[in-house]
CSV table of C-alpha atoms in Angstrom, one decimal:
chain,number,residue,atom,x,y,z
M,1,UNK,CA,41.4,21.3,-37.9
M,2,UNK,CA,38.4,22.9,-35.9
M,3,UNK,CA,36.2,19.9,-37.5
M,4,UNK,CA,38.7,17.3,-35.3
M,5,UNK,CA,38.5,19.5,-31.9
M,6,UNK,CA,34.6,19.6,-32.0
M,7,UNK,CA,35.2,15.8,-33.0
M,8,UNK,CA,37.2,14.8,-29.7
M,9,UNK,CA,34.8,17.3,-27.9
M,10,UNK,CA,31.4,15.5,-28.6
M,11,UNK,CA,33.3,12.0,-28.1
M,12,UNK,CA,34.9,12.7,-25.1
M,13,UNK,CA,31.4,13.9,-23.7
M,14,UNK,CA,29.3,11.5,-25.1
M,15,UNK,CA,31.9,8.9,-23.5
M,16,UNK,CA,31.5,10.2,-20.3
M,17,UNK,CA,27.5,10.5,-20.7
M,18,UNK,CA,28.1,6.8,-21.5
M,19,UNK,CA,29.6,6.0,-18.1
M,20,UNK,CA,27.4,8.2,-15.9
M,21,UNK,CA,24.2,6.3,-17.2
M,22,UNK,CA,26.4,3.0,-17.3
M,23,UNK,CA,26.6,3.6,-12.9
M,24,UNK,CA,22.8,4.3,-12.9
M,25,UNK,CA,22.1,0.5,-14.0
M,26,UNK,CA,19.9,-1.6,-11.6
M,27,UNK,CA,21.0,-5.2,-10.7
M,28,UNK,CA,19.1,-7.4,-11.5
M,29,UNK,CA,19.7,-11.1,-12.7
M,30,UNK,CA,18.4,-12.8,-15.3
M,31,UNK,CA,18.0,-16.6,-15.4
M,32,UNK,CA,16.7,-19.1,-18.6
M,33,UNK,CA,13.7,-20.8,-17.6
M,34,UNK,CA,14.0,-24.7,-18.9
M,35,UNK,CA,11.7,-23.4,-22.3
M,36,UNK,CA,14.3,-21.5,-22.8
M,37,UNK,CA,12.8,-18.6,-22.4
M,38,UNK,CA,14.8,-15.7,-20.2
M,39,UNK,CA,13.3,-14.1,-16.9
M,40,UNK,CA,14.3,-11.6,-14.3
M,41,UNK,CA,15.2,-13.2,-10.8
M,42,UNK,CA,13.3,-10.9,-8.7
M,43,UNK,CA,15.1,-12.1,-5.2
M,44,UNK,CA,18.3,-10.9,-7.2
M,45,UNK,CA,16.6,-7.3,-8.3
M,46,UNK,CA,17.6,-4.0,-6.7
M,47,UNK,CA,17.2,-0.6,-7.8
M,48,UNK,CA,19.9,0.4,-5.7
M,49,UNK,CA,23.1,2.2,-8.0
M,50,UNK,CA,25.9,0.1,-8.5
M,51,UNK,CA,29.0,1.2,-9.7
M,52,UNK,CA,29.8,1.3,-13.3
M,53,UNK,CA,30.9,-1.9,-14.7
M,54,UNK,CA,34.8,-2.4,-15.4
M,55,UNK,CA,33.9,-2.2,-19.5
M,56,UNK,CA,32.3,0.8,-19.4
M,57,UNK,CA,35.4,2.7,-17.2
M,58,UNK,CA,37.6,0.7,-19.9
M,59,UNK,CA,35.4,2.3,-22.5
M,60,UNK,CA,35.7,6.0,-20.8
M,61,UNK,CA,39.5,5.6,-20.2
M,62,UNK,CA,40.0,4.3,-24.0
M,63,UNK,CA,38.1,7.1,-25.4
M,64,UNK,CA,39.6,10.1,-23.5
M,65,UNK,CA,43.5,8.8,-24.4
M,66,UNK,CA,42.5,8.4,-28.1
M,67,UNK,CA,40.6,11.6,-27.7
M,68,UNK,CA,43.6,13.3,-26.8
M,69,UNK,CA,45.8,11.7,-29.8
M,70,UNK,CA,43.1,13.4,-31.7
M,71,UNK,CA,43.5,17.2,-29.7
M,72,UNK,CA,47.4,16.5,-30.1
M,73,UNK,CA,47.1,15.5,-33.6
M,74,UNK,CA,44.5,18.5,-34.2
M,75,UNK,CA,47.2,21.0,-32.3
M,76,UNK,CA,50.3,20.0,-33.7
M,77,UNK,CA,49.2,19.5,-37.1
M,78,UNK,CA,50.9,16.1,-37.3
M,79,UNK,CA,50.5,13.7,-39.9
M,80,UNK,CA,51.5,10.5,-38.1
M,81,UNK,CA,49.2,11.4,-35.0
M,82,UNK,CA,46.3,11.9,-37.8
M,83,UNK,CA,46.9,8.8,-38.8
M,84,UNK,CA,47.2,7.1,-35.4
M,85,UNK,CA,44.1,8.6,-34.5
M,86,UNK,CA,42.0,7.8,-37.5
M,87,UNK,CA,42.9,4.6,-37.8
M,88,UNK,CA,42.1,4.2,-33.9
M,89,UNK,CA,38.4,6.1,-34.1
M,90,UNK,CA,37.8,3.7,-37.4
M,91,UNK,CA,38.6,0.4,-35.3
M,92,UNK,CA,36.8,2.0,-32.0
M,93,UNK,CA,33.3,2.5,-34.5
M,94,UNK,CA,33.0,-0.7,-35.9
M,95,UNK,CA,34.1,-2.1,-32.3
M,96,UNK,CA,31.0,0.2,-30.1
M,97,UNK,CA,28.8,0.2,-33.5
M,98,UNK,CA,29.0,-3.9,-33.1
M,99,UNK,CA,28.4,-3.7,-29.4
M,100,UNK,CA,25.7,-1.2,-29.7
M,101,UNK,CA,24.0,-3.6,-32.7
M,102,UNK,CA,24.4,-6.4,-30.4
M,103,UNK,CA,22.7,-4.8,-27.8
M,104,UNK,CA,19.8,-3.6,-30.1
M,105,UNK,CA,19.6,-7.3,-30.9
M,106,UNK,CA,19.0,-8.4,-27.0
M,107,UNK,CA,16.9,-5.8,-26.4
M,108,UNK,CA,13.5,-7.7,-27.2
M,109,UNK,CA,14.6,-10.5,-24.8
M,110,UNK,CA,15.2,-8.3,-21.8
M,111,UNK,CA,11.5,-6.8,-23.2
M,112,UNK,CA,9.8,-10.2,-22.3
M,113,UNK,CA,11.6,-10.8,-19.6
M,114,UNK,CA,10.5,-7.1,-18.2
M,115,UNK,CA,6.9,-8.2,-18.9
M,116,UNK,CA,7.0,-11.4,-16.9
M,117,UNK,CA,7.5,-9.5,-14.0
M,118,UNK,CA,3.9,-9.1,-12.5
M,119,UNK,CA,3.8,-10.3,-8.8
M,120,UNK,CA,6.8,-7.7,-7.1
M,121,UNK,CA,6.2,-4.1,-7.7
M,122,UNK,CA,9.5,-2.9,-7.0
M,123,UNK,CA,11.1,-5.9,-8.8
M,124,UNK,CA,9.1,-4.5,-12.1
M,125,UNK,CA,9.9,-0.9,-11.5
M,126,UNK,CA,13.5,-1.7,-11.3
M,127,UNK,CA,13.1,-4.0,-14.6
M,128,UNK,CA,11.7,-1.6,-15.9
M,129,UNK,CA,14.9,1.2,-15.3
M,130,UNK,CA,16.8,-1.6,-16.4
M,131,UNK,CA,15.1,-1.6,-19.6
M,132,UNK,CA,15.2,2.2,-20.3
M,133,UNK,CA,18.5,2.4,-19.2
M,134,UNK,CA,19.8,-0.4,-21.8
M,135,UNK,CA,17.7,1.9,-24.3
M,136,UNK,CA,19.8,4.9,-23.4
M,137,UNK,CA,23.0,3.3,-23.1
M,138,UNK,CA,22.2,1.6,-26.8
M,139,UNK,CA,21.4,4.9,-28.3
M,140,UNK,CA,25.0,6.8,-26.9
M,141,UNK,CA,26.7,4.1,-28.0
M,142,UNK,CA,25.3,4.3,-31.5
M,143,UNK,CA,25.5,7.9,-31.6
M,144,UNK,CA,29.4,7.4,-29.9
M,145,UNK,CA,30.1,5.0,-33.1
M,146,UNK,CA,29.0,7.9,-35.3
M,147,UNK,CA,31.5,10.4,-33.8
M,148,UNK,CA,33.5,7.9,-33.8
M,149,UNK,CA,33.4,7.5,-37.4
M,150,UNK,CA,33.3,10.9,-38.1
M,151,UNK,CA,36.2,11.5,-35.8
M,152,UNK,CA,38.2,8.7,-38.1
M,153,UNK,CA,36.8,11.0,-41.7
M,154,UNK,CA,37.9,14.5,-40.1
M,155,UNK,CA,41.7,12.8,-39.8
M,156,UNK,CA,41.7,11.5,-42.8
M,157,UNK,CA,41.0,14.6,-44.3
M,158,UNK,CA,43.4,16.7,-41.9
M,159,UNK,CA,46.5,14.2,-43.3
M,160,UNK,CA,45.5,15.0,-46.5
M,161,UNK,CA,45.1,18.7,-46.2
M,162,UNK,CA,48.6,18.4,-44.2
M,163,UNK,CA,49.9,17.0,-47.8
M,164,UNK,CA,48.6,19.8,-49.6
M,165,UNK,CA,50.4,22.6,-47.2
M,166,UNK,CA,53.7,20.8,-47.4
M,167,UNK,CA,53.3,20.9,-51.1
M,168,UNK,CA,51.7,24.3,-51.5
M,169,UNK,CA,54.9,25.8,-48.9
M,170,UNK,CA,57.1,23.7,-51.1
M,171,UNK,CA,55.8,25.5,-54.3
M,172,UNK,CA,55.7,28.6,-52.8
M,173,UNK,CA,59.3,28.7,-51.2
M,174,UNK,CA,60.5,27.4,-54.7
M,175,UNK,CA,58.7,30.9,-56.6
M,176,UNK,CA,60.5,32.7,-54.3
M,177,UNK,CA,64.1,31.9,-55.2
Protein backbone atom coordinates (compact mmCIF):
# COMPACT_ATOMS: atom_id res chain seq x y z
CA UNK A 1 0.00 0.00 0.00
CA UNK A 2 3.10 2.31 0.21
CA UNK A 3 3.30 1.79 -3.78
CA UNK A 4 -0.42 3.77 -4.01
CA UNK A 5 0.62 6.69 -1.44
CA UNK A 6 3.88 7.51 -3.51
CA UNK A 7 1.25 6.99 -6.50
CA UNK A 8 -1.22 9.82 -5.34
CA UNK A 9 1.94 11.75 -4.17
CA UNK A 10 3.72 12.15 -7.63
CA UNK A 11 0.13 12.69 -9.32
CA UNK A 12 -1.07 15.12 -7.07
CA UNK A 13 2.34 17.12 -7.62
CA UNK A 14 2.74 16.55 -11.06
CA UNK A 15 -1.04 17.97 -11.29
CA UNK A 16 -0.30 20.90 -9.69
CA UNK A 17 3.18 21.36 -11.78
CA UNK A 18 0.60 21.09 -14.56
CA UNK A 19 -1.38 24.14 -13.49
CA UNK A 20 1.40 26.39 -12.37
CA UNK A 21 3.02 26.21 -16.00
CA UNK A 22 -0.63 26.10 -17.37
CA UNK A 23 -0.89 30.17 -15.67
CA UNK A 24 2.58 30.92 -17.19
CA UNK A 25 1.07 30.60 -20.88
CA UNK A 26 1.34 33.70 -23.16
CA UNK A 27 -1.71 34.91 -25.16
CA UNK A 28 -1.38 34.90 -28.21
CA UNK A 29 -3.89 34.24 -31.12
CA UNK A 30 -3.66 32.23 -33.90
CA UNK A 31 -5.49 32.89 -37.18
CA UNK A 32 -5.60 30.48 -40.65
CA UNK A 33 -4.29 32.33 -43.39
CA UNK A 34 -6.64 31.61 -46.68
CA UNK A 35 -3.67 28.69 -47.81
CA UNK A 36 -4.68 27.37 -45.00
CA UNK A 37 -1.76 27.65 -43.39
CA UNK A 38 -1.91 28.84 -39.43
CA UNK A 39 -0.12 32.10 -38.04
CA UNK A 40 0.33 33.98 -34.89
CA UNK A 41 -1.69 37.35 -34.74
CA UNK A 42 1.01 39.45 -33.46
CA UNK A 43 -1.51 42.60 -32.54
CA UNK A 44 -3.24 39.80 -30.32
CA UNK A 45 0.39 38.57 -28.69
CA UNK A 46 1.30 39.34 -25.10
CA UNK A 47 3.72 37.91 -22.88
CA UNK A 48 1.97 39.11 -20.01
CA UNK A 49 0.70 35.92 -17.43
CA UNK A 50 -2.81 35.04 -17.72
CA UNK A 51 -4.53 33.00 -15.43
CA UNK A 52 -4.79 29.41 -15.86
CA UNK A 53 -7.38 28.25 -18.16
CA UNK A 54 -10.78 26.82 -16.68
CA UNK A 55 -9.48 23.00 -18.02
CA UNK A 56 -6.45 23.04 -16.51
CA UNK A 57 -8.12 24.11 -12.74
CA UNK A 58 -10.78 21.33 -13.78
CA UNK A 59 -7.78 19.08 -14.41
CA UNK A 60 -6.09 20.11 -10.89
CA UNK A 61 -9.39 19.86 -8.99
CA UNK A 62 -10.14 16.28 -10.67
CA UNK A 63 -6.89 14.97 -9.89
CA UNK A 64 -6.52 16.04 -6.17
CA UNK A 65 -10.34 14.40 -5.28
CA UNK A 66 -9.44 11.14 -7.11
CA UNK A 67 -6.03 11.46 -5.46
CA UNK A 68 -7.55 11.43 -2.33
CA UNK A 69 -10.00 8.29 -3.14
CA UNK A 70 -6.61 6.78 -3.69
CA UNK A 71 -4.88 8.02 0.01
CA UNK A 72 -8.40 6.85 1.52
CA UNK A 73 -8.41 3.74 -0.34
CA UNK A 74 -4.46 3.31 0.47
CA UNK A 75 -5.40 4.07 4.41
CA UNK A 76 -8.39 2.17 4.94
CA UNK A 77 -7.43 -0.70 3.02
CA UNK A 78 -10.78 -0.78 1.17
CA UNK A 79 -11.56 -2.86 -1.61
CA UNK A 80 -14.43 -0.84 -3.13
CA UNK A 81 -12.36 2.57 -2.86
CA UNK A 82 -9.45 0.49 -4.80
CA UNK A 83 -11.65 -0.18 -7.18
CA UNK A 84 -13.22 3.23 -7.49
CA UNK A 85 -9.91 4.60 -7.79
CA UNK A 86 -8.47 2.31 -10.32
CA UNK A 87 -10.99 2.34 -12.47
CA UNK A 88 -10.97 6.28 -12.16
CA UNK A 89 -6.89 6.71 -12.74
CA UNK A 90 -7.44 4.07 -15.84
CA UNK A 91 -10.22 6.33 -17.46
CA UNK A 92 -8.13 9.68 -16.38
CA UNK A 93 -4.76 8.07 -18.47
CA UNK A 94 -6.32 7.28 -21.61
CA UNK A 95 -8.37 10.72 -21.17
CA UNK A 96 -4.76 13.10 -20.44
CA UNK A 97 -2.60 10.36 -22.57
CA UNK A 98 -5.17 11.41 -25.57
CA UNK A 99 -4.93 15.04 -24.81
CA UNK A 100 -1.30 14.96 -24.36
CA UNK A 101 -1.05 12.83 -27.91
CA UNK A 102 -3.23 15.40 -29.41
CA UNK A 103 -1.22 18.05 -28.34
CA UNK A 104 2.11 16.28 -29.57
CA UNK A 105 0.16 16.16 -32.89
CA UNK A 106 -0.42 20.23 -33.02
CA UNK A 107 2.79 20.88 -31.92
CA UNK A 108 4.51 21.15 -35.60
CA UNK A 109 1.79 23.62 -36.58
CA UNK A 110 2.20 26.08 -33.65
CA UNK A 111 6.20 25.37 -34.86
CA UNK A 112 5.52 27.10 -38.31
CA UNK A 113 3.42 29.43 -37.07
CA UNK A 114 6.40 30.40 -34.36
CA UNK A 115 8.65 30.71 -37.40
CA UNK A 116 6.56 33.10 -39.35
CA UNK A 117 6.95 35.45 -36.83
CA UNK A 118 9.94 37.67 -38.13
CA UNK A 119 8.99 41.46 -38.13
CA UNK A 120 7.92 42.04 -34.03
CA UNK A 121 10.53 41.07 -31.62
CA UNK A 122 8.51 40.76 -28.67
CA UNK A 123 5.67 39.09 -30.64
CA UNK A 124 8.39 36.19 -31.47
CA UNK A 125 9.81 36.06 -28.05
CA UNK A 126 6.44 35.54 -26.64
CA UNK A 127 5.75 32.81 -29.54
CA UNK A 128 8.41 31.46 -28.71
CA UNK A 129 7.37 30.88 -24.63
CA UNK A 130 4.31 29.85 -26.02
CA UNK A 131 6.02 27.17 -27.87
CA UNK A 132 8.23 25.89 -24.94
CA UNK A 133 5.53 26.18 -22.67
CA UNK A 134 3.15 23.78 -24.88
CA UNK A 135 6.45 21.48 -24.87
CA UNK A 136 6.42 21.40 -21.07
CA UNK A 137 2.83 21.20 -20.57
CA UNK A 138 2.91 18.15 -23.28
CA UNK A 139 5.58 16.40 -21.50
CA UNK A 140 3.62 16.56 -17.63
CA UNK A 141 0.84 15.59 -19.15
CA UNK A 142 2.38 12.45 -20.68
CA UNK A 143 4.38 11.80 -17.66
CA UNK A 144 0.79 12.58 -15.54
CA UNK A 145 -0.95 9.76 -17.86
CA UNK A 146 1.95 7.37 -16.74
CA UNK A 147 1.19 7.95 -13.02
CA UNK A 148 -1.89 7.79 -13.92
CA UNK A 149 -1.73 4.42 -15.21
CA UNK A 150 0.44 3.25 -12.77
CA UNK A 151 -1.78 4.71 -10.11
CA UNK A 152 -4.82 2.53 -11.81
CA UNK A 153 -2.00 -1.02 -11.68
CA UNK A 154 -0.99 -0.29 -7.91
CA UNK A 155 -4.99 -0.55 -7.08
CA UNK A 156 -5.51 -3.23 -8.90
CA UNK A 157 -3.01 -5.06 -7.20
CA UNK A 158 -3.91 -3.57 -3.63
CA UNK A 159 -7.72 -5.29 -4.21
CA UNK A 160 -6.14 -8.26 -4.95
CA UNK A 161 -3.71 -8.42 -2.21
CA UNK A 162 -6.89 -7.27 -0.02
CA UNK A 163 -8.42 -10.76 -1.35
CA UNK A 164 -5.55 -12.66 -0.23
CA UNK A 165 -5.60 -11.24 3.61
CA UNK A 166 -9.27 -11.87 3.85
CA UNK A 167 -8.57 -15.32 2.79
CA UNK A 168 -5.26 -15.89 4.49
CA UNK A 169 -7.18 -14.30 8.12
CA UNK A 170 -10.02 -16.68 7.11
CA UNK A 171 -7.56 -19.70 7.02
CA UNK A 172 -5.79 -18.71 9.77
CA UNK A 173 -8.88 -18.02 12.25
CA UNK A 174 -10.16 -21.49 10.99
CA UNK A 175 -6.56 -23.39 12.29
CA UNK A 176 -7.15 -21.85 15.31
CA UNK A 177 -10.44 -23.42 16.36
Amino acid sequence: MYGTRVICMVQATFAFIGLLVSSNFPDCDFKMADNGLIYIDCNHCSSQKVPAAWHAITFFILAFIFVCIGIAAALKRSKKLCFLYGRLMLAFAVVIGMSSMIGQLGFGEIENAVRGVRSDQQCFKSALKLLSTTQLLMLIYSIESLCDFAGAVFAIRSKELFEYEAISKLNSDYEVL
